[in-house]
Amino acid sequence: MLDHRLDEEYVALRSTVAEFARAEIAPVIGGYYEREEFPYPIVAGMADMGLFGLPFPEAYGGMGGDYFALCLALEELARVDSSVAITLEAGVSLGAMPIYRFGSEEQRLRWLPELCAGRRLAAFGLTEADGGSDAGATRTTARLDGGEWVINGSKSFITNSGTDLTSLVTVTAVTGRREDGRKEISAIAVPAGTPGLTVAGKYSKVGWNASDTHELSFVDVRVPAENLVGERGRGYAQFLRILDEGRIAIAALGVGLAQGCVDESLRYAAEREAFGRNIGAYQAIQFKIADMEVRAHTARLAYYHAASRMLHGEPFKKEAAVAKLVSSNAAMDNAREATQIFGGYGFMNETPVGRFYRDAKILEIGEGTSEVQRMLIARELGMAA
């Protein structure tokens, strides 16, 4: 019989993360957001809880859980704040996961224990200024010279790339040409602090202001040949797999934001009075909040379904794209409606819904735009490119 109820372990994890978010994040995150400051104490708290090691085996310092456990944690974090949630998502599904999925055993033993413990963070260097959604347009190059890769190029919008905890960034680079003339793209791990690797100043962003995002430049950066992650020439395919998984995680984050909008709107509707009554007594507000709950609920089922297929070893590319598209839409729509319910207060940065409104838009862009998700869904349905 089909049953969407969670196992006790998942329920316990969700409850623990929710309590941490309410008690440790909610009271202080507004200050970090306003100062555009990375919340090191909060990240340390998440590390102590083992969140950075959730989907990894104990042999590498992980918690022995699965990807769905990570998604549940992301949803509860984003229900309070998305900057903290994206720090975890990028650190795990984009930073550490390429090493786990495709790295050698030596690379796993070298890097994963500290990444799983949350003592260090890894980044995912795919996007370039002129590439955007066209990841195959990579211009960064890497050539072998005396047993070392020499890397030149740049990467844009890279999360967790400039913190005091950053240990490495796995980058895609053109390492040659195939027989048919197409680019051979490989993935290479570059430790933080490697000579020639420059971390630019932090971006001035619309949202996610308490997360870390930088442009990276590589000028004759030399790393050992054994820093190749996975097979030479398979870097693009590897990162597409990472992005498919990451879309489920981003969907969970979007659901968290959408549900957080419901939470805040319910609270405010019970407190705010207009024309002698709480505004929650008016059907116009009730219907808005009901529609918001429908969006969050529907998007949650979508990412649950995608995660289930992934964990059962079934194809999930289409389902991940559906989940990402539905949840990002839900986040944007709910943030807009929550801001409307709050009125003028919703336009203030110090309110959670003000932050939710600013944070929601990037969910329609990062890890594949909404247009890319529709393209993927159409292709999976058998429609010609």
PDB file of N, CA, C and O in Angstrom, residues 96-169:
ATOM      1  N   ALA A  96      30.696  18.317  -1.350  1.00  0.00           N
ATOM      2  CA  ALA A  96      31.247  17.022  -0.953  1.00  0.00           C
ATOM      3  C   ALA A  96      30.793  15.885  -1.858  1.00  0.00           C
ATOM      4  O   ALA A  96      31.539  14.913  -2.069  1.00  0.00           O
ATOM      5  N   MET A  97      29.589  15.975  -2.410  1.00  0.00           N
ATOM      6  CA  MET A  97      29.039  14.850  -3.174  1.00  0.00           C
ATOM      7  C   MET A  97      29.856  14.473  -4.401  1.00  0.00           C
ATOM      8  O   MET A  97      30.003  13.272  -4.693  1.00  0.00           O
ATOM      9  N   PRO A  98      30.416  15.428  -5.181  1.00  0.00           N
ATOM     10  CA  PRO A  98      31.258  15.003  -6.307  1.00  0.00           C
ATOM     11  C   PRO A  98      32.444  14.150  -5.881  1.00  0.00           C
ATOM     12  O   PRO A  98      32.836  13.215  -6.590  1.00  0.00           O
ATOM     13  N   ILE A  99      33.029  14.472  -4.725  1.00  0.00           N
ATOM     14  CA  ILE A  99      34.144  13.670  -4.224  1.00  0.00           C
ATOM     15  C   ILE A  99      33.672  12.272  -3.860  1.00  0.00           C
ATOM     16  O   ILE A  99      34.317  11.270  -4.177  1.00  0.00           O
ATOM     17  N   TYR A 100      32.520  12.191  -3.214  1.00  0.00           N
ATOM     18  CA  TYR A 100      31.986  10.885  -2.815  1.00  0.00           C
ATOM     19  C   TYR A 100      31.535  10.061  -4.023  1.00  0.00           C
ATOM     20  O   TYR A 100      31.847   8.870  -4.118  1.00  0.00           O
ATOM     21  N   ARG A 101      30.812  10.680  -4.939  1.00  0.00           N
ATOM     22  CA  ARG A 101      30.268   9.951  -6.088  1.00  0.00           C
ATOM     23  C   ARG A 101      31.356   9.507  -7.062  1.00  0.00           C
ATOM     24  O   ARG A 101      31.309   8.402  -7.595  1.00  0.00           O
ATOM     25  N   PHE A 102      32.325  10.386  -7.331  1.00  0.00           N
ATOM     26  CA  PHE A 102      33.243  10.145  -8.439  1.00  0.00           C
ATOM     27  C   PHE A 102      34.715  10.127  -8.054  1.00  0.00           C
ATOM     28  O   PHE A 102      35.553   9.757  -8.876  1.00  0.00           O
ATOM     29  N   GLY A 103      35.036  10.557  -6.836  1.00  0.00           N
ATOM     30  CA  GLY A 103      36.429  10.626  -6.439  1.00  0.00           C
ATOM     31  C   GLY A 103      37.044   9.255  -6.177  1.00  0.00           C
ATOM     32  O   GLY A 103      36.346   8.255  -6.007  1.00  0.00           O
ATOM     33  N   SER A 104      38.356   9.216  -6.160  1.00  0.00           N
ATOM     34  CA  SER A 104      39.079   7.992  -5.819  1.00  0.00           C
ATOM     35  C   SER A 104      38.960   7.735  -4.319  1.00  0.00           C
ATOM     36  O   SER A 104      38.582   8.625  -3.548  1.00  0.00           O
ATOM     37  N   GLU A 105      39.311   6.538  -3.904  1.00  0.00           N
ATOM     38  CA  GLU A 105      39.266   6.235  -2.474  1.00  0.00           C
ATOM     39  C   GLU A 105      40.234   7.132  -1.709  1.00  0.00           C
ATOM     40  O   GLU A 105      39.931   7.575  -0.596  1.00  0.00           O
ATOM     41  N   GLU A 106      41.373   7.427  -2.299  1.00  0.00           N
ATOM     42  CA  GLU A 106      42.334   8.320  -1.643  1.00  0.00           C
ATOM     43  C   GLU A 106      41.733   9.710  -1.466  1.00  0.00           C
ATOM     44  O   GLU A 106      41.903  10.338  -0.414  1.00  0.00           O
ATOM     45  N   GLN A 107      41.030  10.204  -2.483  1.00  0.00           N
ATOM     46  CA  GLN A 107      40.397  11.523  -2.379  1.00  0.00           C
ATOM     47  C   GLN A 107      39.306  11.532  -1.325  1.00  0.00           C
ATOM     48  O   GLN A 107      39.179  12.503  -0.565  1.00  0.00           O
ATOM     49  N   ARG A 108      38.521  10.465  -1.273  1.00  0.00           N
ATOM     50  CA  ARG A 108      37.475  10.390  -0.259  1.00  0.00           C
ATOM     51  C   ARG A 108      38.068  10.422   1.143  1.00  0.00           C
ATOM     52  O   ARG A 108      37.587  11.152   2.018  1.00  0.00           O
ATOM     53  N   LEU A 109      39.081   9.612   1.369  1.00  0.00           N
ATOM     54  CA  LEU A 109      39.687   9.554   2.703  1.00  0.00           C
ATOM     55  C   LEU A 109      40.409  10.849   3.053  1.00  0.00           C
ATOM     56  O   LEU A 109      40.505  11.217   4.224  1.00  0.00           O
ATOM     57  N   ARG A 110      40.878  11.554   2.030  1.00  0.00           N
ATOM     58  CA  ARG A 110      41.603  12.797   2.262  1.00  0.00           C
ATOM     59  C   ARG A 110      40.665  13.940   2.617  1.00  0.00           C
ATOM     60  O   ARG A 110      40.953  14.729   3.528  1.00  0.00           O
ATOM     61  N   TRP A 111      39.551  14.059   1.910  1.00  0.00           N
ATOM     62  CA  TRP A 111      38.711  15.248   2.052  1.00  0.00           C
ATOM     63  C   TRP A 111      37.389  15.032   2.792  1.00  0.00           C
ATOM     64  O   TRP A 111      36.913  15.942   3.476  1.00  0.00           O
ATOM     65  N   LEU A 112      36.770  13.876   2.636  1.00  0.00           N
ATOM     66  CA  LEU A 112      35.413  13.718   3.169  1.00  0.00           C
ATOM     67  C   LEU A 112      35.301  13.804   4.691  1.00  0.00           C
ATOM     68  O   LEU A 112      34.325  14.371   5.190  1.00  0.00           O
ATOM     69  N   PRO A 113      36.226  13.239   5.471  1.00  0.00           N
ATOM     70  CA  PRO A 113      36.018  13.306   6.933  1.00  0.00           C
ATOM     71  C   PRO A 113      35.799  14.719   7.467  1.00  0.00           C
ATOM     72  O   PRO A 113      34.883  14.960   8.253  1.00  0.00           O
ATOM     73  N   GLU A 114      36.631  15.666   7.033  1.00  0.00           N
ATOM     74  CA  GLU A 114      36.452  17.041   7.522  1.00  0.00           C
ATOM     75  C   GLU A 114      35.204  17.686   6.938  1.00  0.00           C
ATOM     76  O   GLU A 114      34.549  18.494   7.615  1.00  0.00           O
ATOM     77  N   LEU A 115      34.859  17.334   5.675  1.00  0.00           N
ATOM     78  CA  LEU A 115      33.647  17.892   5.075  1.00  0.00           C
ATOM     79  C   LEU A 115      32.409  17.341   5.774  1.00  0.00           C
ATOM     80  O   LEU A 115      31.448  18.073   6.028  1.00  0.00           O
ATOM     81  N   CYS A 116      32.399  16.052   6.062  1.00  0.00           N
ATOM     82  CA  CYS A 116      31.259  15.448   6.769  1.00  0.00           C
ATOM     83  C   CYS A 116      31.105  16.008   8.173  1.00  0.00           C
ATOM     84  O   CYS A 116      29.986  16.141   8.677  1.00  0.00           O
ATOM     85  N   ALA A 117      32.231  16.329   8.798  1.00  0.00           N
ATOM     86  CA  ALA A 117      32.185  16.881  10.154  1.00  0.00           C
ATOM     87  C   ALA A 117      31.776  18.339  10.166  1.00  0.00           C
ATOM     88  O   ALA A 117      31.457  18.885  11.229  1.00  0.00           O
ATOM     89  N   GLY A 118      31.777  18.983   8.997  1.00  0.00           N
ATOM     90  CA  GLY A 118      31.440  20.401   8.936  1.00  0.00           C
ATOM     91  C   GLY A 118      32.566  21.298   9.394  1.00  0.00           C
ATOM     92  O   GLY A 118      32.371  22.508   9.548  1.00  0.00           O
ATOM     93  N   ARG A 119      33.738  20.714   9.615  1.00  0.00           N
ATOM     94  CA  ARG A 119      34.884  21.548   9.980  1.00  0.00           C
ATOM     95  C   ARG A 119      35.414  22.313   8.774  1.00  0.00           C
ATOM     96  O   ARG A 119      36.071  23.332   8.920  1.00  0.00           O
ATOM     97  N   ARG A 120      35.158  21.766   7.589  1.00  0.00           N
ATOM     98  CA  ARG A 120      35.561  22.406   6.346  1.00  0.00           C
ATOM     99  C   ARG A 120      34.380  22.380   5.373  1.00  0.00           C
ATOM    100  O   ARG A 120      33.456  21.590   5.527  1.00  0.00           O
ATOM    101  N   LEU A 121      34.432  23.253   4.353  1.00  0.00           N
ATOM    102  CA  LEU A 121      33.395  23.318   3.336  1.00  0.00           C
ATOM    103  C   LEU A 121      34.024  23.159   1.956  1.00  0.00           C
ATOM    104  O   LEU A 121      35.162  23.586   1.736  1.00  0.00           O
ATOM    105  N   ALA A 122      33.291  22.563   1.042  1.00  0.00           N
ATOM    106  CA  ALA A 122      33.737  22.449  -0.339  1.00  0.00           C
ATOM    107  C   ALA A 122      32.776  23.200  -1.241  1.00  0.00           C
ATOM    108  O   ALA A 122      31.615  23.419  -0.897  1.00  0.00           O
ATOM    109  N   ALA A 123      33.267  23.586  -2.403  1.00  0.00           N
ATOM    110  CA  ALA A 123      32.468  24.338  -3.368  1.00  0.00           C
ATOM    111  C   ALA A 123      32.433  23.604  -4.702  1.00  0.00           C
ATOM    112  O   ALA A 123      33.224  22.695  -4.951  1.00  0.00           O
ATOM    113  N   PHE A 124      31.515  24.058  -5.565  1.00  0.00           N
ATOM    114  CA  PHE A 124      31.219  23.417  -6.844  1.00  0.00           C
ATOM    115  C   PHE A 124      31.398  24.461  -7.931  1.00  0.00           C
ATOM    116  O   PHE A 124      30.601  25.396  -8.020  1.00  0.00           O
ATOM    117  N   GLY A 125      32.475  24.365  -8.706  1.00  0.00           N
ATOM    118  CA  GLY A 125      32.789  25.400  -9.678  1.00  0.00           C
ATOM    119  C   GLY A 125      32.373  25.026 -11.087  1.00  0.00           C
ATOM    120  O   GLY A 125      33.166  24.453 -11.841  1.00  0.00           O
ATOM    121  N   LEU A 126      31.156  25.348 -11.460  1.00  0.00           N
ATOM    122  CA  LEU A 126      30.631  25.020 -12.776  1.00  0.00           C
ATOM    123  C   LEU A 126      30.333  26.276 -13.591  1.00  0.00           C
ATOM    124  O   LEU A 126      30.783  26.422 -14.722  1.00  0.00           O
ATOM    125  N   THR A 127      29.558  27.196 -13.022  1.00  0.00           N
ATOM    126  CA  THR A 127      29.043  28.342 -13.771  1.00  0.00           C
ATOM    127  C   THR A 127      30.149  29.319 -14.154  1.00  0.00           C
ATOM    128  O   THR A 127      31.054  29.605 -13.357  1.00  0.00           O
ATOM    129  N   GLU A 128      30.068  29.824 -15.382  1.00  0.00           N
ATOM    130  CA  GLU A 128      30.974  30.862 -15.853  1.00  0.00           C
ATOM    131  C   GLU A 128      30.166  32.056 -16.340  1.00  0.00           C
ATOM    132  O   GLU A 128      28.991  31.924 -16.687  1.00  0.00           O
ATOM    133  N   ALA A 129      30.799  33.206 -16.361  1.00  0.00           N
ATOM    134  CA  ALA A 129      30.089  34.454 -16.664  1.00  0.00           C
ATOM    135  C   ALA A 129      29.378  34.401 -18.006  1.00  0.00           C
ATOM    136  O   ALA A 129      28.270  34.924 -18.165  1.00  0.00           O
ATOM    137  N   ASP A 130      30.008  33.795 -19.009  1.00  0.00           N
ATOM    138  CA  ASP A 130      29.423  33.767 -20.346  1.00  0.00           C
ATOM    139  C   ASP A 130      28.651  32.480 -20.625  1.00  0.00           C
ATOM    140  O   ASP A 130      28.101  32.304 -21.714  1.00  0.00           O
ATOM    141  N   GLY A 131      28.617  31.584 -19.630  1.00  0.00           N
ATOM    142  CA  GLY A 131      27.965  30.296 -19.845  1.00  0.00           C
ATOM    143  C   GLY A 131      26.546  30.244 -19.344  1.00  0.00           C
ATOM    144  O   GLY A 131      25.627  29.891 -20.064  1.00  0.00           O
ATOM    145  N   GLY A 132      26.348  30.644 -18.092  1.00  0.00           N
ATOM    146  CA  GLY A 132      25.016  30.587 -17.506  1.00  0.00           C
ATOM    147  C   GLY A 132      24.456  29.189 -17.540  1.00  0.00           C
ATOM    148  O   GLY A 132      25.078  28.235 -17.081  1.00  0.00           O
ATOM    149  N   SER A 133      23.266  29.039 -18.103  1.00  0.00           N
ATOM    150  CA  SER A 133      22.615  27.737 -18.172  1.00  0.00           C
ATOM    151  C   SER A 133      23.310  26.774 -19.129  1.00  0.00           C
ATOM    152  O   SER A 133      23.092  25.566 -19.061  1.00  0.00           O
ATOM    153  N   ASP A 134      24.159  27.306 -20.019  1.00  0.00           N
ATOM    154  CA  ASP A 134      24.870  26.470 -20.988  1.00  0.00           C
ATOM    155  C   ASP A 134      26.194  26.030 -20.389  1.00  0.00           C
ATOM    156  O   ASP A 134      27.256  26.576 -20.705  1.00  0.00           O
ATOM    157  N   ALA A 135      26.131  25.004 -19.528  1.00  0.00           N
ATOM    158  CA  ALA A 135      27.342  24.541 -18.844  1.00  0.00           C
ATOM    159  C   ALA A 135      28.353  23.971 -19.822  1.00  0.00           C
ATOM    160  O   ALA A 135      29.555  23.932 -19.548  1.00  0.00           O
ATOM    161  N   GLY A 136      27.873  23.508 -20.983  1.00  0.00           N
ATOM    162  CA  GLY A 136      28.780  22.970 -21.981  1.00  0.00           C
ATOM    163  C   GLY A 136      29.638  24.027 -22.643  1.00  0.00           C
ATOM    164  O   GLY A 136      30.562  23.701 -23.397  1.00  0.00           O
ATOM    165  N   ALA A 137      29.354  25.303 -22.381  1.00  0.00           N
ATOM    166  CA  ALA A 137      30.125  26.404 -22.966  1.00  0.00           C
ATOM    167  C   ALA A 137      31.349  26.746 -22.124  1.00  0.00           C
ATOM    168  O   ALA A 137      31.906  27.840 -22.242  1.00  0.00           O
ATOM    169  N   THR A 138      31.786  25.825 -21.300  1.00  0.00           N
ATOM    170  CA  THR A 138      32.925  26.044 -20.414  1.00  0.00           C
ATOM    171  C   THR A 138      34.148  26.557 -21.180  1.00  0.00           C
ATOM    172  O   THR A 138      34.529  25.997 -22.214  1.00  0.00           O
ATOM    173  N   ARG A 139      34.771  27.616 -20.638  1.00  0.00           N
ATOM    174  CA  ARG A 139      35.981  28.163 -21.246  1.00  0.00           C
ATOM    175  C   ARG A 139      37.214  27.931 -20.385  1.00  0.00           C
ATOM    176  O   ARG A 139      38.345  28.021 -20.892  1.00  0.00           O
ATOM    177  N   THR A 140      37.024  27.677 -19.107  1.00  0.00           N
ATOM    178  CA  THR A 140      38.160  27.363 -18.247  1.00  0.00           C
ATOM    179  C   THR A 140      38.895  26.152 -18.804  1.00  0.00           C
ATOM    180  O   THR A 140      38.266  25.174 -19.207  1.00  0.00           O
ATOM    181  N   THR A 141      40.209  26.220 -18.843  1.00  0.00           N
ATOM    182  CA  THR A 141      41.008  25.143 -19.425  1.00  0.00           C
ATOM    183  C   THR A 141      41.954  24.543 -18.397  1.00  0.00           C
ATOM    184  O   THR A 141      42.314  25.187 -17.404  1.00  0.00           O
ATOM    185  N   ALA A 142      42.338  23.304 -18.644  1.00  0.00           N
ATOM    186  CA  ALA A 142      43.343  22.633 -17.828  1.00  0.00           C
ATOM    187  C   ALA A 142      44.188  21.750 -18.745  1.00  0.00           C
ATOM    188  O   ALA A 142      43.649  20.992 -19.549  1.00  0.00           O
ATOM    189  N   ARG A 143      45.504  21.875 -18.636  1.00  0.00           N
ATOM    190  CA  ARG A 143      46.405  21.041 -19.441  1.00  0.00           C
ATOM    191  C   ARG A 143      47.412  20.363 -18.524  1.00  0.00           C
ATOM    192  O   ARG A 143      47.795  20.908 -17.478  1.00  0.00           O
ATOM    193  N   LEU A 144      47.809  19.167 -18.906  1.00  0.00           N
ATOM    194  CA  LEU A 144      48.800  18.433 -18.128  1.00  0.00           C
ATOM    195  C   LEU A 144      50.202  18.927 -18.469  1.00  0.00           C
ATOM    196  O   LEU A 144      50.559  19.096 -19.638  1.00  0.00           O
ATOM    197  N   ASP A 145      50.986  19.156 -17.426  1.00  0.00           N
ATOM    198  CA  ASP A 145      52.364  19.603 -17.605  1.00  0.00           C
ATOM    199  C   ASP A 145      53.210  19.041 -16.463  1.00  0.00           C
ATOM    200  O   ASP A 145      53.064  19.469 -15.310  1.00  0.00           O
ATOM    201  N   GLY A 146      54.038  18.065 -16.787  1.00  0.00           N
ATOM    202  CA  GLY A 146      54.921  17.500 -15.770  1.00  0.00           C
ATOM    203  C   GLY A 146      54.210  16.890 -14.584  1.00  0.00           C
ATOM    204  O   GLY A 146      54.630  17.075 -13.433  1.00  0.00           O
ATOM    205  N   GLY A 147      53.122  16.193 -14.827  1.00  0.00           N
ATOM    206  CA  GLY A 147      52.398  15.548 -13.737  1.00  0.00           C
ATOM    207  C   GLY A 147      51.481  16.473 -12.972  1.00  0.00           C
ATOM    208  O   GLY A 147      50.976  16.104 -11.901  1.00  0.00           O
ATOM    209  N   GLU A 148      51.230  17.658 -13.513  1.00  0.00           N
ATOM    210  CA  GLU A 148      50.326  18.612 -12.868  1.00  0.00           C
ATOM    211  C   GLU A 148      49.326  19.153 -13.883  1.00  0.00           C
ATOM    212  O   GLU A 148      49.636  19.282 -15.076  1.00  0.00           O
ATOM    213  N   TRP A 149      48.131  19.479 -13.379  1.00  0.00           N
ATOM    214  CA  TRP A 149      47.160  20.204 -14.172  1.00  0.00           C
ATOM    215  C   TRP A 149      47.445  21.687 -14.015  1.00  0.00           C
ATOM    216  O   TRP A 149      47.608  22.186 -12.900  1.00  0.00           O
ATOM    217  N   VAL A 150      47.490  22.404 -15.140  1.00  0.00           N
ATOM    218  CA  VAL A 150      47.651  23.853 -15.119  1.00  0.00           C
ATOM    219  C   VAL A 150      46.320  24.455 -15.568  1.00  0.00           C
ATOM    220  O   VAL A 150      45.895  24.270 -16.714  1.00  0.00           O
ATOM    221  N   ILE A 151      45.652  25.159 -14.652  1.00  0.00           N
ATOM    222  CA  ILE A 151      44.279  25.621 -14.862  1.00  0.00           C
ATOM    223  C   ILE A 151      44.249  27.125 -15.067  1.00  0.00           C
ATOM    224  O   ILE A 151      44.876  27.883 -14.312  1.00  0.00           O
ATOM    225  N   ASN A 152      43.505  27.559 -16.085  1.00  0.00           N
ATOM    226  CA  ASN A 152      43.305  28.979 -16.353  1.00  0.00           C
ATOM    227  C   ASN A 152      41.832  29.230 -16.680  1.00  0.00           C
ATOM    228  O   ASN A 152      41.219  28.469 -17.427  1.00  0.00           O
ATOM    229  N   GLY A 153      41.282  30.288 -16.124  1.00  0.00           N
ATOM    230  CA  GLY A 153      39.883  30.625 -16.394  1.00  0.00           C
ATOM    231  C   GLY A 153      39.226  31.271 -15.201  1.00  0.00           C
ATOM    232  O   GLY A 153      39.902  31.810 -14.304  1.00  0.00           O
ATOM    233  N   SER A 154      37.914  31.232 -15.162  1.00  0.00           N
ATOM    234  CA  SER A 154      37.174  31.842 -14.055  1.00  0.00           C
ATOM    235  C   SER A 154      35.840  31.136 -13.866  1.00  0.00           C
ATOM    236  O   SER A 154      35.329  30.499 -14.790  1.00  0.00           O
ATOM    237  N   LYS A 155      35.302  31.263 -12.677  1.00  0.00           N
ATOM    238  CA  LYS A 155      33.990  30.720 -12.332  1.00  0.00           C
ATOM    239  C   LYS A 155      33.194  31.793 -11.606  1.00  0.00           C
ATOM    240  O   LYS A 155      33.757  32.586 -10.841  1.00  0.00           O
ATOM    241  N   SER A 156      31.891  31.798 -11.823  1.00  0.00           N
ATOM    242  CA  SER A 156      31.033  32.843 -11.248  1.00  0.00           C
ATOM    243  C   SER A 156      29.981  32.260 -10.311  1.00  0.00           C
ATOM    244  O   SER A 156      29.551  31.117 -10.486  1.00  0.00           O
ATOM    245  N   PHE A 157      29.571  33.066  -9.339  1.00  0.00           N
ATOM    246  CA  PHE A 157      28.457  32.749  -8.435  1.00  0.00           C
ATOM    247  C   PHE A 157      28.702  31.448  -7.659  1.00  0.00           C
ATOM    248  O   PHE A 157      27.811  30.608  -7.538  1.00  0.00           O
ATOM    249  N   ILE A 158      29.906  31.288  -7.103  1.00  0.00           N
ATOM    250  CA  ILE A 158      30.262  30.030  -6.452  1.00  0.00           C
ATOM    251  C   ILE A 158      30.026  30.121  -4.945  1.00  0.00           C
ATOM    252  O   ILE A 158      30.673  30.905  -4.242  1.00  0.00           O
ATOM    253  N   THR A 159      29.109  29.305  -4.452  1.00  0.00           N
ATOM    254  CA  THR A 159      28.728  29.313  -3.035  1.00  0.00           C
ATOM    255  C   THR A 159      29.765  28.570  -2.190  1.00  0.00           C
ATOM    256  O   THR A 159      30.293  27.539  -2.606  1.00  0.00           O
ATOM    257  N   ASN A 160      30.024  29.109  -1.005  1.00  0.00           N
ATOM    258  CA  ASN A 160      30.965  28.527  -0.035  1.00  0.00           C
ATOM    259  C   ASN A 160      32.403  28.546  -0.529  1.00  0.00           C
ATOM    260  O   ASN A 160      33.235  27.762  -0.061  1.00  0.00           O
ATOM    261  N   SER A 161      32.727  29.452  -1.446  1.00  0.00           N
ATOM    262  CA  SER A 161      34.059  29.441  -2.038  1.00  0.00           C
ATOM    263  C   SER A 161      35.062  30.347  -1.339  1.00  0.00           C
ATOM    264  O   SER A 161      36.265  30.242  -1.594  1.00  0.00           O
ATOM    265  N   GLY A 162      34.590  31.228  -0.438  1.00  0.00           N
ATOM    266  CA  GLY A 162      35.513  32.182   0.167  1.00  0.00           C
ATOM    267  C   GLY A 162      35.436  32.263   1.675  1.00  0.00           C
ATOM    268  O   GLY A 162      35.878  33.263   2.271  1.00  0.00           O
ATOM    269  N   THR A 163      34.917  31.241   2.328  1.00  0.00           N
ATOM    270  CA  THR A 163      34.830  31.268   3.787  1.00  0.00           C
ATOM    271  C   THR A 163      36.152  30.844   4.413  1.00  0.00           C
ATOM    272  O   THR A 163      37.030  30.291   3.737  1.00  0.00           O
ATOM    273  N   ASP A 164      36.281  31.064   5.704  1.00  0.00           N
ATOM    274  CA  ASP A 164      37.462  30.597   6.430  1.00  0.00           C
ATOM    275  C   ASP A 164      37.500  29.076   6.516  1.00  0.00           C
ATOM    276  O   ASP A 164      38.538  28.500   6.861  1.00  0.00           O
ATOM    277  N   LEU A 165      36.364  28.428   6.210  1.00  0.00           N
ATOM    278  CA  LEU A 165      36.268  26.976   6.298  1.00  0.00           C
ATOM    279  C   LEU A 165      36.487  26.280   4.958  1.00  0.00           C
ATOM    280  O   LEU A 165      36.613  25.055   4.915  1.00  0.00           O
ATOM    281  N   THR A 166      36.527  27.045   3.873  1.00  0.00           N
ATOM    282  CA  THR A 166      36.591  26.440   2.545  1.00  0.00           C
ATOM    283  C   THR A 166      37.891  25.667   2.358  1.00  0.00           C
ATOM    284  O   THR A 166      38.983  26.219   2.555  1.00  0.00           O
ATOM    285  N   SER A 167      37.762  24.402   1.952  1.00  0.00           N
ATOM    286  CA  SER A 167      38.954  23.570   1.770  1.00  0.00           C
ATOM    287  C   SER A 167      39.276  23.301   0.314  1.00  0.00           C
ATOM    288  O   SER A 167      40.448  23.125  -0.033  1.00  0.00           O
ATOM    289  N   LEU A 168      38.257  23.230  -0.549  1.00  0.00           N
ATOM    290  CA  LEU A 168      38.522  22.986  -1.961  1.00  0.00           C
ATOM    291  C   LEU A 168      37.319  23.362  -2.797  1.00  0.00           C
ATOM    292  O   LEU A 168      36.208  23.496  -2.282  1.00  0.00           O
ATOM    293  N   VAL A 169      37.582  23.514  -4.085  1.00  0.00           N
ATOM    294  CA  VAL A 169      36.512  23.694  -5.065  1.00  0.00           C
ATOM    295  C   VAL A 169      36.789  22.727  -6.206  1.00  0.00           C
ATOM    296  O   VAL A 169      37.909  22.624  -6.694  1.00  0.00           O
TER     297      VAL A 169
END
